[in-house]
Coordinates of C-alpha atoms and ligand atoms in Angstrom, one line a residue:
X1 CA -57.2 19.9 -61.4
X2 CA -57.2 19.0 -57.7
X3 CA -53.7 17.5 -56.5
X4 CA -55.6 15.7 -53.8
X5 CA -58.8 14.9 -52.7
X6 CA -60.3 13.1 -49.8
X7 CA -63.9 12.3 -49.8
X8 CA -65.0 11.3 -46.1
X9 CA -61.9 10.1 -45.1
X10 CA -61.7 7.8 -41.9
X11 CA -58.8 6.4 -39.9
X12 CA -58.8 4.5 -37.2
X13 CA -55.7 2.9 -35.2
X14 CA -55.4 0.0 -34.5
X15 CA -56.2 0.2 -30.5
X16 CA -60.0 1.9 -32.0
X17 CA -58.4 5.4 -31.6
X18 CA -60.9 7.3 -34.3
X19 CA -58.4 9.7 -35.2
X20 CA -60.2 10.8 -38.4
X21 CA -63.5 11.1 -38.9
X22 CA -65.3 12.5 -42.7
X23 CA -62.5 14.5 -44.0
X24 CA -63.1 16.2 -47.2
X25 CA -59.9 18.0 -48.1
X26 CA -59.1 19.2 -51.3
X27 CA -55.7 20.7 -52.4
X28 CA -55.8 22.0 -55.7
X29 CA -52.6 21.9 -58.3
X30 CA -49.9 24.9 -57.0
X31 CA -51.9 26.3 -54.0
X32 CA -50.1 26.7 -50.8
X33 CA -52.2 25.3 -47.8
X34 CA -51.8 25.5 -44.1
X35 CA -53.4 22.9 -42.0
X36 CA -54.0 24.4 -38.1
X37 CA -55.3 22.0 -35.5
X38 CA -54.5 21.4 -31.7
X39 CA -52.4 18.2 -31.0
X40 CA -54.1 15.5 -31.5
X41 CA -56.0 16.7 -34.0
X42 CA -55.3 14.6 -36.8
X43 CA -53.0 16.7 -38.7
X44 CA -50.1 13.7 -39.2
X45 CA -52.7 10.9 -39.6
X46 CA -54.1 12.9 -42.6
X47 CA -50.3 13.6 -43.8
X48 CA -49.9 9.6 -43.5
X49 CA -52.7 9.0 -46.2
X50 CA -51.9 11.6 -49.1
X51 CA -48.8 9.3 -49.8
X52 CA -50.3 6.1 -49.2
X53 CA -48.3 5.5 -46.0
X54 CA -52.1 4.9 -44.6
X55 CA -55.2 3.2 -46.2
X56 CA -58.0 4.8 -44.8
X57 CA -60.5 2.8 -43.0
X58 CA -63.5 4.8 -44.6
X59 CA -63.9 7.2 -47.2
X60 CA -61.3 7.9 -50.0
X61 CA -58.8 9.5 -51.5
X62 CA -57.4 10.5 -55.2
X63 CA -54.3 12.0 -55.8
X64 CA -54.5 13.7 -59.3
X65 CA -58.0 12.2 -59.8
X66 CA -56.3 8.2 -59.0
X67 CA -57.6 6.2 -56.4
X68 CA -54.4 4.7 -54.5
X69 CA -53.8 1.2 -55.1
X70 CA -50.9 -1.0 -54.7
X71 CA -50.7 -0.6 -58.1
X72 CA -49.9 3.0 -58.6
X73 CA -48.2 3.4 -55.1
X74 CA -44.7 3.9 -56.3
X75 CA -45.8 6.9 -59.1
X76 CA -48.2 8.1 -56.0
X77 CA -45.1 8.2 -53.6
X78 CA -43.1 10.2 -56.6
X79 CA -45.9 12.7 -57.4
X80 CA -45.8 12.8 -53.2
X81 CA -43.2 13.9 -51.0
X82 CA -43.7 13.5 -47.7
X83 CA -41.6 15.3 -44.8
X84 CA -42.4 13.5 -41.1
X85 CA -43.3 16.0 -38.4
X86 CA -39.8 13.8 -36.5
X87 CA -36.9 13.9 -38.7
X88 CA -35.3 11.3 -36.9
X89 CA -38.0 9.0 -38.4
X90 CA -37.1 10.1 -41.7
X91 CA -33.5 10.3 -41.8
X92 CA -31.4 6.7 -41.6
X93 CA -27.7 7.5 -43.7
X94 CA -24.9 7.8 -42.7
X95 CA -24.1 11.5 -44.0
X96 CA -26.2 13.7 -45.1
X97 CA -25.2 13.3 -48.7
X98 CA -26.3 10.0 -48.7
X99 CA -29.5 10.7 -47.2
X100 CA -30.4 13.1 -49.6
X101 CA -28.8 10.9 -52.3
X102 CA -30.9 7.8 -51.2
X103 CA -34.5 9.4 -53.0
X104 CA -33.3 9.9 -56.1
X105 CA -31.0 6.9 -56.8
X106 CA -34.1 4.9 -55.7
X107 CA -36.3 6.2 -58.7
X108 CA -33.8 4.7 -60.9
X109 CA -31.3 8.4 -61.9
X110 CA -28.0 8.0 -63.8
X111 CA -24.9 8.7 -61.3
X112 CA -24.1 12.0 -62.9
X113 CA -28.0 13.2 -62.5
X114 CA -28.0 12.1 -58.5
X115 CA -24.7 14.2 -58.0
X116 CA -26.2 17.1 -59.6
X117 CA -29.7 16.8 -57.6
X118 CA -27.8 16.3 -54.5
X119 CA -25.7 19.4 -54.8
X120 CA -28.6 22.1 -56.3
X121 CA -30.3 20.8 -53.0
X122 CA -27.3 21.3 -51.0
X123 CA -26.4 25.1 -52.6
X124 CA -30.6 25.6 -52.3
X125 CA -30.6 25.2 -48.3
X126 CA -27.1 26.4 -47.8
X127 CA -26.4 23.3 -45.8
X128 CA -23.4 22.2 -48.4
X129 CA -21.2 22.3 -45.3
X130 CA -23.2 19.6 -43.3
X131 CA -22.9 16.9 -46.3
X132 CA -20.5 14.8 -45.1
X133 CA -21.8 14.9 -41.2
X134 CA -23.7 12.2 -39.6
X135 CA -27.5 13.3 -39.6
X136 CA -27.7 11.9 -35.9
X137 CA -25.5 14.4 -35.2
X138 CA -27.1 17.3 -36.4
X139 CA -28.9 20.2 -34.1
X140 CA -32.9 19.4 -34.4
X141 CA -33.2 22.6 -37.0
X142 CA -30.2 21.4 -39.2
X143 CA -32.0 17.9 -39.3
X144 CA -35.3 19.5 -40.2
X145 CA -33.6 21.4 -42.6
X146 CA -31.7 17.8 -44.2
X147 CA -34.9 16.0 -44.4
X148 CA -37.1 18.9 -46.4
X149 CA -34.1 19.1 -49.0
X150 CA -33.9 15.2 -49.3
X151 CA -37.7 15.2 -50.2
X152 CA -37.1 17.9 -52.7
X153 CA -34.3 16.2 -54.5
X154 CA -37.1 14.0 -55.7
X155 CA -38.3 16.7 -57.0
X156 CA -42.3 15.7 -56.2
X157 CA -45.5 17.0 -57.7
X158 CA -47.1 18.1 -54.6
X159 CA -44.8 18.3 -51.1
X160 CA -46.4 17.8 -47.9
X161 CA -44.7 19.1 -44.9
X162 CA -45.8 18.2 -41.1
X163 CA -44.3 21.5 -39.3
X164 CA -41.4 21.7 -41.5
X165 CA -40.8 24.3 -38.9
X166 CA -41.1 23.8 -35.5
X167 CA -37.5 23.4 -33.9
X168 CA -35.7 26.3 -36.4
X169 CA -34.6 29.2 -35.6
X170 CA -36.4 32.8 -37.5
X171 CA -33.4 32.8 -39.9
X172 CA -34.3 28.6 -40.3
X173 CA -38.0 30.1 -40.8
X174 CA -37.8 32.4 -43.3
X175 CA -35.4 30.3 -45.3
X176 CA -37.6 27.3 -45.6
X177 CA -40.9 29.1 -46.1
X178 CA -38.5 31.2 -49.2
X179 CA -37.6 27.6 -50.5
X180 CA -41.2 26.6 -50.3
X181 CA -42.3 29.7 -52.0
X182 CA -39.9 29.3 -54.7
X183 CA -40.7 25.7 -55.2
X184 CA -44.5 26.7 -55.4
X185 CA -43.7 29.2 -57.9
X186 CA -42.4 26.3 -60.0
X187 CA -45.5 24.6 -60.1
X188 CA -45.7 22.6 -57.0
X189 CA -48.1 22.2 -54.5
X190 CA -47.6 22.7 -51.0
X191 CA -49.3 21.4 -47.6
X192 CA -48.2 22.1 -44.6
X193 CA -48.8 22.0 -41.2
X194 CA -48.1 24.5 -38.6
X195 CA -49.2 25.3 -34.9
X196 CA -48.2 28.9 -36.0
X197 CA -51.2 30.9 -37.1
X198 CA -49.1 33.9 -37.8
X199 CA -47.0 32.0 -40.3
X200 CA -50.3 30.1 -41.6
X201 CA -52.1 33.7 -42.3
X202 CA -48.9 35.4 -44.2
X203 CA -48.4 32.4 -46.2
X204 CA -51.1 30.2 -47.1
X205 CA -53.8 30.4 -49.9
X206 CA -56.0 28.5 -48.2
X207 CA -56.2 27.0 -44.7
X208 CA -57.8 24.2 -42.5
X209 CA -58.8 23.8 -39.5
X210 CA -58.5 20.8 -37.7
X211 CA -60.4 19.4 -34.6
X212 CA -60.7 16.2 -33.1
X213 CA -60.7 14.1 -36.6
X214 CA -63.1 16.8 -38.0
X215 CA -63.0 19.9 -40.4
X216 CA -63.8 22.0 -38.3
X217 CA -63.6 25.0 -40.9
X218 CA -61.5 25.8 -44.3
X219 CA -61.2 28.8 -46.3
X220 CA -58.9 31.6 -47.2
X221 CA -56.5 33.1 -44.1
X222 CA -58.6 36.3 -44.3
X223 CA -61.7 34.3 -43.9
X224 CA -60.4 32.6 -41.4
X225 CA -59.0 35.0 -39.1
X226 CA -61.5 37.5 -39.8
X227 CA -64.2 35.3 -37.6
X228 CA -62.8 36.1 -33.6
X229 CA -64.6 32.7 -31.8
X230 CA -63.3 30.2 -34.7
X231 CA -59.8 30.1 -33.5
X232 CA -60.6 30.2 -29.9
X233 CA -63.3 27.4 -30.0
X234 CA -60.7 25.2 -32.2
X235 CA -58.0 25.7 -29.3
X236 CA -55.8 28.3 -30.8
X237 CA -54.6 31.7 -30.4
X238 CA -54.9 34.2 -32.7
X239 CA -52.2 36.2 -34.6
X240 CA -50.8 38.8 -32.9
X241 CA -51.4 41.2 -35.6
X242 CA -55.3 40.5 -35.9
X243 CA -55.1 40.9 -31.4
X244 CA -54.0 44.3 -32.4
X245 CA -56.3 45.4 -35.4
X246 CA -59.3 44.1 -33.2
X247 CA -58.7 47.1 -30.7
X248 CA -57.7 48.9 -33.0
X249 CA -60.7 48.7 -35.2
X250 CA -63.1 49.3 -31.7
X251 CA -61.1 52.1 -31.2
X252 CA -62.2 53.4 -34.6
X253 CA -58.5 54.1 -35.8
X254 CA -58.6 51.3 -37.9
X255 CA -60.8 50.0 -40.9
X256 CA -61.3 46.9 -43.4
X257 CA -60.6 44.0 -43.3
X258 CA -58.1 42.0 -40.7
X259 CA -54.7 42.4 -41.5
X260 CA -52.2 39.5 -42.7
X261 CA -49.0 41.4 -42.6
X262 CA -47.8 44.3 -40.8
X263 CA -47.7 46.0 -44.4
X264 CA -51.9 45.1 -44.4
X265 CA -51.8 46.8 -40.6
X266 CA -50.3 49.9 -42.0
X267 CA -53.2 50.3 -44.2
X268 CA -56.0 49.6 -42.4
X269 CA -55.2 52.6 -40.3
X270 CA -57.4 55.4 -41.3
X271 CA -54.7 58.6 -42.3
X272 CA -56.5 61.9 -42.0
X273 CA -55.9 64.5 -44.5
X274 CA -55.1 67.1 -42.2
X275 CA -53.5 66.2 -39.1
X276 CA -50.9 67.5 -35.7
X277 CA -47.5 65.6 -36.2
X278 CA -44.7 65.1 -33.4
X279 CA -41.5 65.3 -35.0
X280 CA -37.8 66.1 -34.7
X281 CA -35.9 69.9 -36.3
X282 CA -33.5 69.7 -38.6
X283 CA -30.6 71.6 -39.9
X284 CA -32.3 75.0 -38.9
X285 CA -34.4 77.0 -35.8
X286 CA -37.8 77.1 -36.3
X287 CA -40.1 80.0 -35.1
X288 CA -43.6 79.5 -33.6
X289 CA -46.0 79.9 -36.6
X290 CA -43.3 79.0 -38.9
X291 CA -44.6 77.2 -42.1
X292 CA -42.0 73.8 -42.1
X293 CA -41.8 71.0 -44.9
X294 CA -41.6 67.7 -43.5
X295 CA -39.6 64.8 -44.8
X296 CA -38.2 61.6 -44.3
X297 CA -34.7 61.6 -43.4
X298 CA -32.7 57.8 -42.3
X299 CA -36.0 56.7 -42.0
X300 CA -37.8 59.1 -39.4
X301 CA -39.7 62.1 -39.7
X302 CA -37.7 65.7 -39.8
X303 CA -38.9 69.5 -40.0
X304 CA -36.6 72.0 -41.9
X305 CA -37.1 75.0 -43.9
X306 CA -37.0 73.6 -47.1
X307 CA -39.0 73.8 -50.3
X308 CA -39.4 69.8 -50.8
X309 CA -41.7 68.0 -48.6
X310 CA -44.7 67.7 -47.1
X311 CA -46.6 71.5 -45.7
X312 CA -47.3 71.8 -42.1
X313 CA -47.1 74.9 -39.4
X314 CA -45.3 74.8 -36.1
X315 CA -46.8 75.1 -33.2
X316 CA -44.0 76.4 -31.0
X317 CA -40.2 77.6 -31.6
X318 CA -37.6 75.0 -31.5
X319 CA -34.0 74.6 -31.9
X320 CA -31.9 71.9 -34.3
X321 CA -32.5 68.3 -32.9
X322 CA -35.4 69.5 -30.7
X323 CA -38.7 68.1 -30.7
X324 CA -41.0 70.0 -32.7
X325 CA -45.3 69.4 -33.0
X326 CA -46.8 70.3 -36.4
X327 CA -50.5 71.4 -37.0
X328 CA -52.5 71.2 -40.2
X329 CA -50.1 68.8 -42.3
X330 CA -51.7 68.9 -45.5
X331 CA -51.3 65.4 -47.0
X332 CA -50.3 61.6 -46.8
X333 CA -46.7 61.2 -45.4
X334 CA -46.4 57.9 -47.6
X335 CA -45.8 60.3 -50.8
X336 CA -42.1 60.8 -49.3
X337 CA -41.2 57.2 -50.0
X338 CA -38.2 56.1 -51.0
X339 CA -37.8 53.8 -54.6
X340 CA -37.5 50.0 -55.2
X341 CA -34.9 48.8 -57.9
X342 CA -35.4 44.9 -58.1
X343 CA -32.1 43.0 -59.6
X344 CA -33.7 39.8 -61.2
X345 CA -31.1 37.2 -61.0
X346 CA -31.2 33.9 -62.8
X347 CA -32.9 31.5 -60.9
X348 CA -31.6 28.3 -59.7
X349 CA -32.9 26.3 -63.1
X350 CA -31.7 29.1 -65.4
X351 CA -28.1 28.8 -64.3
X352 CA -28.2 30.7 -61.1
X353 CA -25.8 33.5 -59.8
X354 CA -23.2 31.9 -61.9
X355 CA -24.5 33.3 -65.2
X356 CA -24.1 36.8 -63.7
X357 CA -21.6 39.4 -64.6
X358 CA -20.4 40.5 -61.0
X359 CA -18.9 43.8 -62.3
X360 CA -22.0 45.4 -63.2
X361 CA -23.6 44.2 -60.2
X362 CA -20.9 45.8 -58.0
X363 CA -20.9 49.0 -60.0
X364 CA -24.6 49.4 -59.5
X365 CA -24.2 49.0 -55.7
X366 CA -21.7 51.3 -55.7
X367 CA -23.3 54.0 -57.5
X368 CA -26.6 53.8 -54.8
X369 CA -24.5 52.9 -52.2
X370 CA -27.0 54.7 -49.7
X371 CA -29.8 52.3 -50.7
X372 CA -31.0 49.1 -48.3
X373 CA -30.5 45.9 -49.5
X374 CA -32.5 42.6 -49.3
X375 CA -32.0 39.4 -51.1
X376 CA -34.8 36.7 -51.6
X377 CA -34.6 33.2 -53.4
X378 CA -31.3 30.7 -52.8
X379 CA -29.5 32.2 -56.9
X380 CA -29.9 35.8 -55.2
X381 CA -28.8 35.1 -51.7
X382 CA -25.5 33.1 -53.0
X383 CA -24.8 35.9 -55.6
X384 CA -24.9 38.5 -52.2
X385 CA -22.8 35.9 -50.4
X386 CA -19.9 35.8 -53.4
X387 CA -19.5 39.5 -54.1
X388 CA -19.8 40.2 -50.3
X389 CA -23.0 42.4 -50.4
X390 CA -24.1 42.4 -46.3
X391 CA -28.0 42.8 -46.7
X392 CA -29.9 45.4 -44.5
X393 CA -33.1 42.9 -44.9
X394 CA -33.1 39.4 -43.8
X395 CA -36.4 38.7 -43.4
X396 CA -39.6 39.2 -45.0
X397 CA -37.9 40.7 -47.8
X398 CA -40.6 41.9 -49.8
X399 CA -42.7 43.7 -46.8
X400 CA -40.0 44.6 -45.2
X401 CA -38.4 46.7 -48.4
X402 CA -42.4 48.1 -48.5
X403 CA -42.3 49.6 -45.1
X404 CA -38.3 50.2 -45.3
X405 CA -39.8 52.9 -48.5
X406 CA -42.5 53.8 -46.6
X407 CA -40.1 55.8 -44.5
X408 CA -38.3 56.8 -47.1
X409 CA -35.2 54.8 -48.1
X410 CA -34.3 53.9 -51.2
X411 CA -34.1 49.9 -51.4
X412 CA -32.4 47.3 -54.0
X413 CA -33.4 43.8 -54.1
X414 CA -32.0 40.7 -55.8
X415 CA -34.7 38.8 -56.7
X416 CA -34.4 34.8 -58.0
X417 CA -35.8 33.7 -61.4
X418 CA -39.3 34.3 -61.4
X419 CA -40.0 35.9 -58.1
X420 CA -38.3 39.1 -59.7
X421 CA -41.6 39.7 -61.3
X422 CA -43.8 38.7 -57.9
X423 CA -41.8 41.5 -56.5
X424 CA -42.3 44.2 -58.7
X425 CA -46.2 43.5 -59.0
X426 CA -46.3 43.6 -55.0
X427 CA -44.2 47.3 -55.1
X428 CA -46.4 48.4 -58.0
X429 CA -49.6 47.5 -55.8
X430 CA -48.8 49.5 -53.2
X431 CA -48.2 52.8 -55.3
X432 CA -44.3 52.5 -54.3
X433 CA -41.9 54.1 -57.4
X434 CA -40.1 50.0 -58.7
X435 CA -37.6 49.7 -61.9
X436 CA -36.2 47.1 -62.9
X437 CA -32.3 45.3 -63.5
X438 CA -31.6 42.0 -65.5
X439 CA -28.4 40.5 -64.5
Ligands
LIG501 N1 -50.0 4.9 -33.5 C1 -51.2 5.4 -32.9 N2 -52.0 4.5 -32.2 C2 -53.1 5.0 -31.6 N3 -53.5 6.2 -31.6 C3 -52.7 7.1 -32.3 C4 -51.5 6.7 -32.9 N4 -51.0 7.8 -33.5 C5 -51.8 8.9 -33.2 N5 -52.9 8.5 -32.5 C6 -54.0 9.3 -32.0 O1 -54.7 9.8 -33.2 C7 -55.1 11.2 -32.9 C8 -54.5 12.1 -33.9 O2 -53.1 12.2 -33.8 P1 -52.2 13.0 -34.8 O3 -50.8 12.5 -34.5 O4 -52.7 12.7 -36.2 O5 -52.4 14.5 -34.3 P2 -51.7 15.8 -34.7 O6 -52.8 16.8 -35.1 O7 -50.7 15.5 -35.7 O8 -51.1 16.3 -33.4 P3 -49.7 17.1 -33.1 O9 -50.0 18.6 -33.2 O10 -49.4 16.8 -31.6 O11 -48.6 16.6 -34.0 C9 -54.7 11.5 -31.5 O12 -55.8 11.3 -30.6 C10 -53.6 10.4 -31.2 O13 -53.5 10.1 -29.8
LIG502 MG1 -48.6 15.8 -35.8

């Protein structure tokens, strides 16, 4: 079922500005979409409309197959939450408690139910420390943040988000887009719009592309970004990655299709069986001629004399912590990787880090204390925070745990709820070594 439809939408303001003209936009139930445009594309008017906040001055729109009418507008406006592209427009209390307190009080929730929204939102985006502050006061991230968990406490269908990002900091970044994730994994769908293509390509399902009131195209990100004038001709740049792959791929080192992630980029260069490698000696001299095993050691590339690794021949004599170049290596590197354990930890709706014996968890860490560490979803990163785990990976967690066992550590994740599982299908696809930990 489609969570919203427009069928030839048009807006126009009030001074004849034709700010929309024949939108058909569809966002079906629990897809994440990205909406790109230049300013003044129309991104926000379009926002306005899948709340009701605007009545379109041609065309229409159904939210869960409804036409809006003043008769459905409050259960529209629940099944909707909108986040304004200005916070200051959206906040108005004075704390951020109340603010966040205000939705669901206002659709009618016993005392004990608001407290208990108010503070999963709080724990959720870490910002229980801000409650009693005056929203005016805040920095423009924090107030970003505040007015994306005040629209979750309500705890809406479908959550539309004009740049829920611009203004935060990478840390701000990854954190909301984690949240988002997570809230999309429960079931909701998520719009949002972005002047950031690189964040639109890694995260979106599907995106559009605005210009001047128009569609000017929609489809998936690798769609999208696969087609080099699109981007250009709608007034945008294109991810930094794709740049890259491009000259790559004329280059003939790379192949396939444009990359979305650095993880996609490390695939799409071609690998040859047999190839010369530049690398560093360790623990022993090495001879010219010598046969050499290579390995992955702290995450680069060593040359010893030992019988695990992968077979290569040296082309010159070197000492200990010299360079050394290797001909005729004889397979793929990526079989050195290191192994993924993922430690699934209840979710926020399952009881969260609280229902976790902290014991076990510290006597695993113990035992592979060599391993990296990385912790996605708000139950795992709080369950880090109380036993004092520092994590090795902040951001990106699952690509960056990929990559970190590409060169050859060993990596342990704390997972939330039900992204545990996400995570171990994403390791599994890429031919990476994964168990698995129930706390
Ligand atoms: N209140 C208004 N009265 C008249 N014209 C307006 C009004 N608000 C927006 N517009 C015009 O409508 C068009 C679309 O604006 P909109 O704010 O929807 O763009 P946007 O894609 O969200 O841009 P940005 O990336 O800058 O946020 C622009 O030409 C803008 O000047
Ligand atoms: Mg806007």
């Amino acid at each position: 079922m489609n969570a919203i439809k427009t069928t030839g939408l048009e807006y126009s303001y009030p001074d004849r500005t034709k700010a929309l003209s024949g939108i058909n936009f569809v966002a079906k139930r629990a897809e994440k979409i990205a909406v790109l445009g230049a300013n003044g594309s129309g991104k926000t008017t379009l926002f306005f409309h899948f709340n009701g906040l605007f009545e379109p001055t041609g065309g229409e729109i159904k939210v869960f197959g409804k036409k809006i009418q003043g008769s459905n507008i409050d259960e529209i406006r629940r099944r909707v939450g909108l986040v304004f592209q200005n916070p200051d427009t959206q906040l108005f209390a004075h704390t951020v408690y109340e603010d966040i307190a205000f939705g669901p009080r206002n659709i009618g929730l016993s005392a004990d139910d608001v407290r208990s929204r108010v503070s999963q939102v709080l724990n959720r985006f870490d910002i229980e420390d801000l409650a009693g502050k005056n929203p005016a006061n805040l920095s423009g991230g924090q107030k970003k943040r505040v007015s994306i968990a005040g629209v979750v406490a309500m705890e809406p269908d479908v959550m539309v988000l004009d740049e829920p990002t611009s203004n935060m900091d990478a840390r701000g970044v990854t954190d909301t887009m984690e949240i988002l994730d997570e809230l999309n994994h429960e079931g909701k769908t998520i719009i949002i719009s972005t002047h950031d293509s690189d964040l639109a390509a890694s995260w979106a399902d599907r995106v559009y592309i605005l210009n001047r009131g128009r569609v000017f195209r929609s489809g998936t990100p690798g769609h999208i970004f696969a087609d080099e004038k699109l981007l250009l001709e709608a007034g945008m740049k294109h991810p930094v990655l794709v740049q890259t792959f491009r000259e790559f791929h004329a280059r003939g080192i790379s192949k396939g299709e444009v990359p979305l992630s650095v993880l996609d980029f490390m695939e799409s260069v071609d690998s040859p069986r047999v190839m010369d490698i530049r690398c560093a000696v360790a623990g022993c001299e090495i001879s010219a001629g010598d046969e050499v095993r290579l390995r992955l050691e702290d995450g680069m590339l060593v040359a010893n004399k030992g019988t695990y690794g992968v077979i290569g021949k040296a082309v010159f004599g070197a000492n200990e912590g010299e360079d050394l170049a290797v001909k005729d290596v004889e397979a793929a590197i990526d079989q050195l990787s290191g192994n993924i354990t993922v430690i699934k930890v209840p979710g926020i709706t399952e009881g969260g880090s609280r229902a976790v014996d902290t014991e076990k968890v510290l006597g695993f860490i113990n035992e592979n204390n060599k391993s990296k560490i990385g912790a996605m979803g708000t139950s795992a990163k709080v369950l880090a925070n109380k036993i004092g785990i520092k994590c090795d990976i902040e951001f990106d967690v699952i690509q960056s745990s990929i990559l970190a066992a590409l060169r050859g550590f060993d990596v342990t994740i704390f997972a939330s709820g039900r992204m545990g599982e996400r995570v171990i299908e994403k390791v599994r696809e890429k031919g990476i070594n994964c168990t698995s930990m129930m706390l």
